[in-house]
CSV table of C-alpha atoms in Angstrom, one decimal:
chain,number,residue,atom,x,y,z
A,1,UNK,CA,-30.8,7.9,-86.7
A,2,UNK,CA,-29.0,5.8,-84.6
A,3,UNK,CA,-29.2,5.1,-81.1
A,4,UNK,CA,-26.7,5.8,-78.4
A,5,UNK,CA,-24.2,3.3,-78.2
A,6,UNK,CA,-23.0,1.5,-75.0
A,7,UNK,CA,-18.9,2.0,-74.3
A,8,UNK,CA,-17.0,-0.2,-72.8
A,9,UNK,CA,-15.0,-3.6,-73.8
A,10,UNK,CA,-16.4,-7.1,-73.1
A,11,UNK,CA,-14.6,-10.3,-72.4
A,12,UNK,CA,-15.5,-13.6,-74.1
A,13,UNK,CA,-18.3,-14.0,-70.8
A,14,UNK,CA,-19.8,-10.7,-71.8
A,15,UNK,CA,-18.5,-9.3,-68.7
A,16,UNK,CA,-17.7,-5.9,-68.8
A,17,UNK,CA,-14.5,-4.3,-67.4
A,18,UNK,CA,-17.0,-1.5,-65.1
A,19,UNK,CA,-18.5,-4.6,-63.5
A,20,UNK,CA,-15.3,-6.3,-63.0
A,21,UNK,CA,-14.0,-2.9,-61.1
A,22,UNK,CA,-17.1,-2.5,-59.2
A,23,UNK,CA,-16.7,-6.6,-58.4
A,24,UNK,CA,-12.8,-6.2,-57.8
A,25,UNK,CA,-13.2,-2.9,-55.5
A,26,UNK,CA,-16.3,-5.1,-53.9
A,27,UNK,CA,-14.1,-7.6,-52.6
A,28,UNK,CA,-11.2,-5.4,-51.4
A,29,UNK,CA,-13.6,-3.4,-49.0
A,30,UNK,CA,-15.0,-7.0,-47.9
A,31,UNK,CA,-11.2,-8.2,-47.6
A,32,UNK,CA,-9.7,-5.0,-45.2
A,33,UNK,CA,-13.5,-5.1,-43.2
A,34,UNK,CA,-12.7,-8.6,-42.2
A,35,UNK,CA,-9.1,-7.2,-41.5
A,36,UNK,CA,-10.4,-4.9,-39.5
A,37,UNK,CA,-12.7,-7.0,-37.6
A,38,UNK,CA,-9.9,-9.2,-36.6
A,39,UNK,CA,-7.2,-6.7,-35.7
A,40,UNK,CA,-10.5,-5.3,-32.9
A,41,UNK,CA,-10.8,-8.9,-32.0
A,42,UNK,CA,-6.8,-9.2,-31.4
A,43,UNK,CA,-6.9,-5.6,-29.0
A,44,UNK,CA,-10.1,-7.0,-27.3
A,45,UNK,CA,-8.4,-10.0,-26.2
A,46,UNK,CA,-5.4,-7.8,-25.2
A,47,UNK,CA,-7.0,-5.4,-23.1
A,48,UNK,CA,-9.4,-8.4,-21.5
A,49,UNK,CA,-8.0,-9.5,-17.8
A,50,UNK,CA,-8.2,-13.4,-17.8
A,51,UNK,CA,-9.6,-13.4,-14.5
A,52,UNK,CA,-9.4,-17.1,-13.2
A,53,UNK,CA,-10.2,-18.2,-10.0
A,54,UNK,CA,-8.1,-19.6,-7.7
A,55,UNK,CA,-8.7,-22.8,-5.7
A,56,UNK,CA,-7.9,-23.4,-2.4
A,57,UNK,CA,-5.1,-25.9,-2.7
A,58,UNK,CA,-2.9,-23.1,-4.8
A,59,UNK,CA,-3.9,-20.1,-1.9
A,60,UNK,CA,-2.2,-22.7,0.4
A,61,UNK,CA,1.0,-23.6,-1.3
A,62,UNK,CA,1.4,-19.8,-2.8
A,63,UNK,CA,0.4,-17.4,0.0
A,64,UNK,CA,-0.2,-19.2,3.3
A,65,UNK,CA,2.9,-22.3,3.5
A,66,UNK,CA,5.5,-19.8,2.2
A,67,UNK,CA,5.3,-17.8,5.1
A,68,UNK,CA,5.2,-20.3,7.5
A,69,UNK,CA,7.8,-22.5,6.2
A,70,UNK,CA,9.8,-18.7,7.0
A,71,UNK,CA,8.8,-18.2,10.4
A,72,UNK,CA,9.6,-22.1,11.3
A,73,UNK,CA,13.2,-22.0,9.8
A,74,UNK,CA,13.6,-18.4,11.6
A,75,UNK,CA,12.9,-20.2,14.8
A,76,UNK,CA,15.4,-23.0,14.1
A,77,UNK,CA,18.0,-21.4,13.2
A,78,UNK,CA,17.0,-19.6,16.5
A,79,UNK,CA,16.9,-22.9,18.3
A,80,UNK,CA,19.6,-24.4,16.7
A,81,UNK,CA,21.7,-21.0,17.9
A,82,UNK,CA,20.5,-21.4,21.8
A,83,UNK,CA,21.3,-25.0,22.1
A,84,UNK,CA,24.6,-24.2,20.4
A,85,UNK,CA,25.7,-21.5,22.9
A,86,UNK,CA,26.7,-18.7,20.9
A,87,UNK,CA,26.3,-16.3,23.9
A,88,UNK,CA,24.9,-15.7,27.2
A,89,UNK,CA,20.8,-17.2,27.8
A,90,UNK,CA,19.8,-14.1,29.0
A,91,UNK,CA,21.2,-11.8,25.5
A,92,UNK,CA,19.3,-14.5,23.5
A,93,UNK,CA,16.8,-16.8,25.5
A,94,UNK,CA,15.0,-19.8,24.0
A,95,UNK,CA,12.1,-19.8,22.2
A,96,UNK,CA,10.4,-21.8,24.5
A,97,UNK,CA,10.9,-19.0,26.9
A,98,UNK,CA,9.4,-16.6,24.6
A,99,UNK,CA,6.3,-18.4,24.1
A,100,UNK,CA,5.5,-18.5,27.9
A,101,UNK,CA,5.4,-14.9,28.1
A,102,UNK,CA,3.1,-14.2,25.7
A,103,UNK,CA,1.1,-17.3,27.2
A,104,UNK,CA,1.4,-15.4,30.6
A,105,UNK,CA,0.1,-12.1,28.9
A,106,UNK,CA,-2.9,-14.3,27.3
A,107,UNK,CA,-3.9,-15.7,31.1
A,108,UNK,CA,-3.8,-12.5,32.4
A,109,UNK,CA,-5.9,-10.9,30.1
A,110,UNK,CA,-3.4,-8.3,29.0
A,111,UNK,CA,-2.3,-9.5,25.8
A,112,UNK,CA,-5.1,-8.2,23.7
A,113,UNK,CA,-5.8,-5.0,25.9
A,114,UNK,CA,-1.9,-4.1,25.2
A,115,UNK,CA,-1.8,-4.9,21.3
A,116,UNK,CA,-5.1,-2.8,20.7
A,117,UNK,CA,-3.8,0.6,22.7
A,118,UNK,CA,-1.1,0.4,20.3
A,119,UNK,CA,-3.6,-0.2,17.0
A,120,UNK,CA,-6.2,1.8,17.6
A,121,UNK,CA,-3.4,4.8,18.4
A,122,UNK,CA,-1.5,4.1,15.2
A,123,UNK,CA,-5.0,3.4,13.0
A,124,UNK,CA,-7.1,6.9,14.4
A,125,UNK,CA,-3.2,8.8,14.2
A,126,UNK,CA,-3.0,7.6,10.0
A,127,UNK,CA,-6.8,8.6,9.4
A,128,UNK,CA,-5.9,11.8,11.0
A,129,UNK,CA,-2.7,11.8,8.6
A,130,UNK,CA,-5.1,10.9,5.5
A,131,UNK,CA,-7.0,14.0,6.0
A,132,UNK,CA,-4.5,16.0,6.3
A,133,UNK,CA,-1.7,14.9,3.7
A,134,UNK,CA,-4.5,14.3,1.0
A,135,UNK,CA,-5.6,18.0,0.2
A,136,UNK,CA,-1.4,18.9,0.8
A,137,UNK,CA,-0.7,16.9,-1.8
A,138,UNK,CA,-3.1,18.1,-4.1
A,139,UNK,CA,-1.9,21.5,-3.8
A,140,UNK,CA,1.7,21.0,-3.9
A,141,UNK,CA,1.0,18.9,-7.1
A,142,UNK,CA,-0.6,21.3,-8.7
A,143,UNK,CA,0.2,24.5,-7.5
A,144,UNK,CA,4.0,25.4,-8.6
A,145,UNK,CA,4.8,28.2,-6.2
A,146,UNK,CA,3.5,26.2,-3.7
A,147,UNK,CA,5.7,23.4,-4.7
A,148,UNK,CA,8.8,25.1,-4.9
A,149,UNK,CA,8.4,26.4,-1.1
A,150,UNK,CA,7.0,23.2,0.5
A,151,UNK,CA,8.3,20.4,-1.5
A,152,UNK,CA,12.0,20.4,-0.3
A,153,UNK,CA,10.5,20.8,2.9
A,154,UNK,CA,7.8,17.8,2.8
A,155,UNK,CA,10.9,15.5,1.6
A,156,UNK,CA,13.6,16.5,4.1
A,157,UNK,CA,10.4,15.7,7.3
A,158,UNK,CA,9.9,12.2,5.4
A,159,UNK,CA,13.8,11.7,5.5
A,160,UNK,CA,13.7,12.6,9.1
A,161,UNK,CA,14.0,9.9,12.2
A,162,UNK,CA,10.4,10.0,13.6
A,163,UNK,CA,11.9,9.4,17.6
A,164,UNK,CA,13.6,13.0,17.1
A,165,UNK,CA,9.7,14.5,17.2
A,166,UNK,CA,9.4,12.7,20.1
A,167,UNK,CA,11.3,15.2,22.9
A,168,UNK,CA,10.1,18.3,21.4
A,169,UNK,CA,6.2,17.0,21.6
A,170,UNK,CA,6.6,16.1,25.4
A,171,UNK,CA,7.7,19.6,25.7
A,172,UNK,CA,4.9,21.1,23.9
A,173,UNK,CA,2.0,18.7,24.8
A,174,UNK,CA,3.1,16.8,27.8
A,175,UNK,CA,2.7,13.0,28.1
A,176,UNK,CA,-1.0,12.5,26.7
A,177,UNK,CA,-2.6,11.2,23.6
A,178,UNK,CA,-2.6,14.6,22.1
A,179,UNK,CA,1.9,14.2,22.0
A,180,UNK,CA,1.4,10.5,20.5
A,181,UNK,CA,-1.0,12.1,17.7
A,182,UNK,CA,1.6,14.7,17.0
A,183,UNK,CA,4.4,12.2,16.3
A,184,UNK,CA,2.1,10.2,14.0
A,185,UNK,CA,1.3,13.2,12.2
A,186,UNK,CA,4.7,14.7,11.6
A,187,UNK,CA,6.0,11.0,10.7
A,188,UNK,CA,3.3,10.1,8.2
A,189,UNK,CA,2.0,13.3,6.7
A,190,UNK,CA,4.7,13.8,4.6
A,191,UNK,CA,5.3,10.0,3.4
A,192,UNK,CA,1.3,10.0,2.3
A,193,UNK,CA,1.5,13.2,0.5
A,194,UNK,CA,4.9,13.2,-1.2
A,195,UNK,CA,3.3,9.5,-2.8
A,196,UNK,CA,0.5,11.6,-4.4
A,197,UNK,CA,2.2,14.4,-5.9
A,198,UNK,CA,4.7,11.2,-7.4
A,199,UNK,CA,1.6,10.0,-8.5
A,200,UNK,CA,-0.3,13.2,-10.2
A,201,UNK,CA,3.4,13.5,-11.7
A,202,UNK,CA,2.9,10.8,-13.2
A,203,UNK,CA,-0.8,11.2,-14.8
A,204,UNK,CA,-0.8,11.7,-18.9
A,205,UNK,CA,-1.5,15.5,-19.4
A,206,UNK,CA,-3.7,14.2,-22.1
A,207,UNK,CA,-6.4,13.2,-19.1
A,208,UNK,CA,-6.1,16.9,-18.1
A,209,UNK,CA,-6.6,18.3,-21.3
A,210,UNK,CA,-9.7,16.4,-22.0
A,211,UNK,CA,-11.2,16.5,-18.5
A,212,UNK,CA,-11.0,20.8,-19.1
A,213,UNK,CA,-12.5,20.0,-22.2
A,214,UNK,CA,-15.9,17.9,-21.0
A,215,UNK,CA,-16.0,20.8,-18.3
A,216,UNK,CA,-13.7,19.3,-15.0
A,217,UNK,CA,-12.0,21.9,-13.2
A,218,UNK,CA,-10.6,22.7,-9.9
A,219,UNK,CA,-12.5,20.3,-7.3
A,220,UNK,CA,-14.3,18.2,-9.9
A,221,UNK,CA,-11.0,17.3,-11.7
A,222,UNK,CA,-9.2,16.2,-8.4
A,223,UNK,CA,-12.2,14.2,-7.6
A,224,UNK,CA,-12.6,12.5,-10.8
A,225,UNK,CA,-9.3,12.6,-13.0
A,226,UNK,CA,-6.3,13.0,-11.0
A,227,UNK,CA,-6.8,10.6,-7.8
A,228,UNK,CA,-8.4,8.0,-10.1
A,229,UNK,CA,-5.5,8.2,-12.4
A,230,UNK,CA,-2.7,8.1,-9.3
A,231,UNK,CA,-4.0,5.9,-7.5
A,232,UNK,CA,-1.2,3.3,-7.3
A,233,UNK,CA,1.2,6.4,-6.5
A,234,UNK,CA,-1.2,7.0,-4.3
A,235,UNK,CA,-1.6,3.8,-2.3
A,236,UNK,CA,2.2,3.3,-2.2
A,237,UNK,CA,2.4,6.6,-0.6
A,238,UNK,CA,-0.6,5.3,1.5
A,239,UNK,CA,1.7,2.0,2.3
A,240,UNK,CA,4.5,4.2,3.3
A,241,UNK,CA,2.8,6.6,5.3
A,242,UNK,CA,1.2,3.5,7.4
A,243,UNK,CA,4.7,2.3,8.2
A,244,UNK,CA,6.1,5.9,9.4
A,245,UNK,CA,2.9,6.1,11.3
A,246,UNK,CA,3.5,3.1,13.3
A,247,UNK,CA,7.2,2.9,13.9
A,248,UNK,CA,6.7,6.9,15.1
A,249,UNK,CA,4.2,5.3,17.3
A,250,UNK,CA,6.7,2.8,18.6
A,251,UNK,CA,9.5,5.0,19.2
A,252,UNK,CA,6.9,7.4,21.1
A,253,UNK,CA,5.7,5.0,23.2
A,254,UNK,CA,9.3,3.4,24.1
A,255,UNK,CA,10.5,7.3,25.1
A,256,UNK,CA,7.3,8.3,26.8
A,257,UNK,CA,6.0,6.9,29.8
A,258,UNK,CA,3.3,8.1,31.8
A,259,UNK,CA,-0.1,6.4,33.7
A,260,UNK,CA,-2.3,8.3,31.4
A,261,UNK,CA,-0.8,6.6,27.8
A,262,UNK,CA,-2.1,3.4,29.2
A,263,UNK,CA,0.4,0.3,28.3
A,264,UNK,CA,1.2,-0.3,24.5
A,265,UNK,CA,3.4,-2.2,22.5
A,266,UNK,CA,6.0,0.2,22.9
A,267,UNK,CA,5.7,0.7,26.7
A,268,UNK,CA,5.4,-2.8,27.0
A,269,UNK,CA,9.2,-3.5,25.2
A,270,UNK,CA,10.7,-0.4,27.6
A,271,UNK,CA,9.5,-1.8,30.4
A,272,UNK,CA,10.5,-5.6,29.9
A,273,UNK,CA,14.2,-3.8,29.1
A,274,UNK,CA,13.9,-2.5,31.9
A,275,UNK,CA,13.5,-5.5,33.9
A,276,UNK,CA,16.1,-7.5,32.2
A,277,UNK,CA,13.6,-9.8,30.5
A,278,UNK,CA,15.0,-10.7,27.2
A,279,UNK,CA,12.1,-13.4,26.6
A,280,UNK,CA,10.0,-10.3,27.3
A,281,UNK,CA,11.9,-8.3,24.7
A,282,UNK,CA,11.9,-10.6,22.3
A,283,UNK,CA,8.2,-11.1,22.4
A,284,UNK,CA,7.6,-7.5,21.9
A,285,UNK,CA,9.5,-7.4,19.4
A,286,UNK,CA,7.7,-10.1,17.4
A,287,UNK,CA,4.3,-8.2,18.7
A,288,UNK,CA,5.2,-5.5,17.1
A,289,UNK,CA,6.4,-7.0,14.1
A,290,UNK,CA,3.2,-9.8,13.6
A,291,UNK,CA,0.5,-6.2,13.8
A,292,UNK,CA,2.2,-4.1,11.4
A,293,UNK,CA,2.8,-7.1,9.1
A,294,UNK,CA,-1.3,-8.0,10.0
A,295,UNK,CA,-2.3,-4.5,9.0
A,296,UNK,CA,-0.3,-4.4,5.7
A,297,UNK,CA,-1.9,-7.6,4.4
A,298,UNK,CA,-5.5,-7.3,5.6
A,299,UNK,CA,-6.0,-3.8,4.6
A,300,UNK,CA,-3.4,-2.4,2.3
A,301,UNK,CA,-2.7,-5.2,0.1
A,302,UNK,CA,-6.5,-5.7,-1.0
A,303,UNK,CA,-6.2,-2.3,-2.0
A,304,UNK,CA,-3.2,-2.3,-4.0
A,305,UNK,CA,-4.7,-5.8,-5.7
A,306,UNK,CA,-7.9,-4.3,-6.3
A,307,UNK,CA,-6.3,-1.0,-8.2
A,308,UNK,CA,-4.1,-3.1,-10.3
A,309,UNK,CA,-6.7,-5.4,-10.8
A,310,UNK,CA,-8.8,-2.2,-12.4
A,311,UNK,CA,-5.5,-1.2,-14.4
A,312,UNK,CA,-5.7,-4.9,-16.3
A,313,UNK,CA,-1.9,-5.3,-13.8
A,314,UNK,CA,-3.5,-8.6,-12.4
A,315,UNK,CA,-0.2,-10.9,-12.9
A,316,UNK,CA,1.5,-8.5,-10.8
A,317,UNK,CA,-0.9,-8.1,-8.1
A,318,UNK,CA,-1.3,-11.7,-7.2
């Protein structure tokens, strides 16, 4: 009786045509693994932020000369516009003038003393503000009846002039720190919160869905989905709300003068109006100015860079 017989053609190497499949399908898989590999390789090298340092030659030609190459034509053109006569020296004095009145603040040791009443008002005011306008946003993001009764409201405040708090907070508080606080508040609060609920607007609902579904809810998923994911809604809102906060400041401290607000920036312009000092105008004008400029770069803009940085936005953040 005869044996089974093996099936199957061979070619003239005594190959068969099951080996050259198995040998064919072999070296496809191979072929789309290396495919594969590079394609990861290719989205790797996307997603990774070339992080290169900078040296200290390009911070000074990018960031710091800029700057000052502004503030030097800004006082020629000044210059050039006194020496020229365009009008009266006591509607625009020189320079020079200028700069001897803040030298005369420095000697008499008010200079500093003037410039921090002012900070540490507008700095304690916007913490206050953070508190307050953080947990309002949240709700009015999330909460819809909530949002249809205060978000109309929250935008028409932040479209309001900040000096038109300041005679109805005399009236109610009198001429104390308490008033000051008051006009910070209703200037900023709505600025910082109105930038979160943009920014919770703007978070996938595909973060929400899969926070619910490893558990995050109510606190938790405030805490760790949607502020992480609005952040730079967030700190643009944050941005904003510092500059309400400070020009409220200012126009409450131009309107409002008592013994007990000690002298600020703001009571310091008044009071140089006041006594017909344009120099002295002038300089508190560029006080005020040179700190709210100071405070956007040393603390705000870090910020901003470092959540961009996080967000692989590093081009746009330098």
């Amino acid at each position: 009786m005869a044996g089974p017989e093996t099936t199957g053609a061979t070619d003239a190497n005594g190959v068969s045509a099951t080996e050259k499949s198995t040998t064919g399908t072999t070296a496809v898989r191979e072929k789309d693994a290396r495919d594969m590999e590079g394609l990861e390789a290719g989205l790797d090298a996307l997603d990774t932020v070339q992080i290169k340092r900078t040296s200290p030659t390009e911070v000074l030609v990018q960031k710091v000369l800029p700057p000052i190459v502004a503030v030097a034509l800004v006082v020629a053109i000044w210059k050039l516009l006194v020496v020229a006569e365009v009008t009266d020296d006591y509607k625009l004095p020189d320079p020079g003038l200028v700069w001897d009145a803040l030298r005369e603040l420095w000697l008499q040791g008010e200079l500093l003393d003037i410039v921090w009443t002012s900070v540490s008002r507008g700095l304690f005011g916007f913490l206050i503000a953070l508190a307050i306008a953080t947990p309002l946003g949240l709700v009015v993001a999330r909460v819809k009846f909530v949002r249809a009764a205060l978000g109309p409201i929250l935008s028409g405040l932040q479209s309001l002039p900040s000096v038109a708090w300041v005679p109805p907070a005399v009236i109610w508080l009198g001429l104390n720190d308490q008033m000051m606080y008051t006009v910070i508040l209703l200037g900023a609060v709505p600025s910082i919160a109105n930038g979160l609920v943009a920014g919770i607007d703007q978070v996938p609902p595909l973060f929400l869905r899969a926070g619910r579904t490893l558990g995050a809810r109510g606190l938790v998923s405030a805490r760790h989905i949607l502020l992480p994911a609005a952040l730079p809604g967030y700190v643009a809102g944050l941005k904003q709300g510092w500059a309400f906060s400070w020009r409220s400041l200012m126009a409450a401290e131009i309107i409002a003068k008592s013994p007990e607000l000690g002298l600020g920036l703001g009571q310091y312009l008044e009071n140089q109006r006041n006594n017909s000092d344009m120099a002295g105008v002038m300089l508190g004008i560029t006080l005020i100015l040179v700190v709210g400029i100071a405070i956007e770069l040393l603390i705000f803009a870090p910020i901003e860079r470092r959540v961009l940085r996080s967000r692989g936005l590093l081009a746009s953040a330098r």
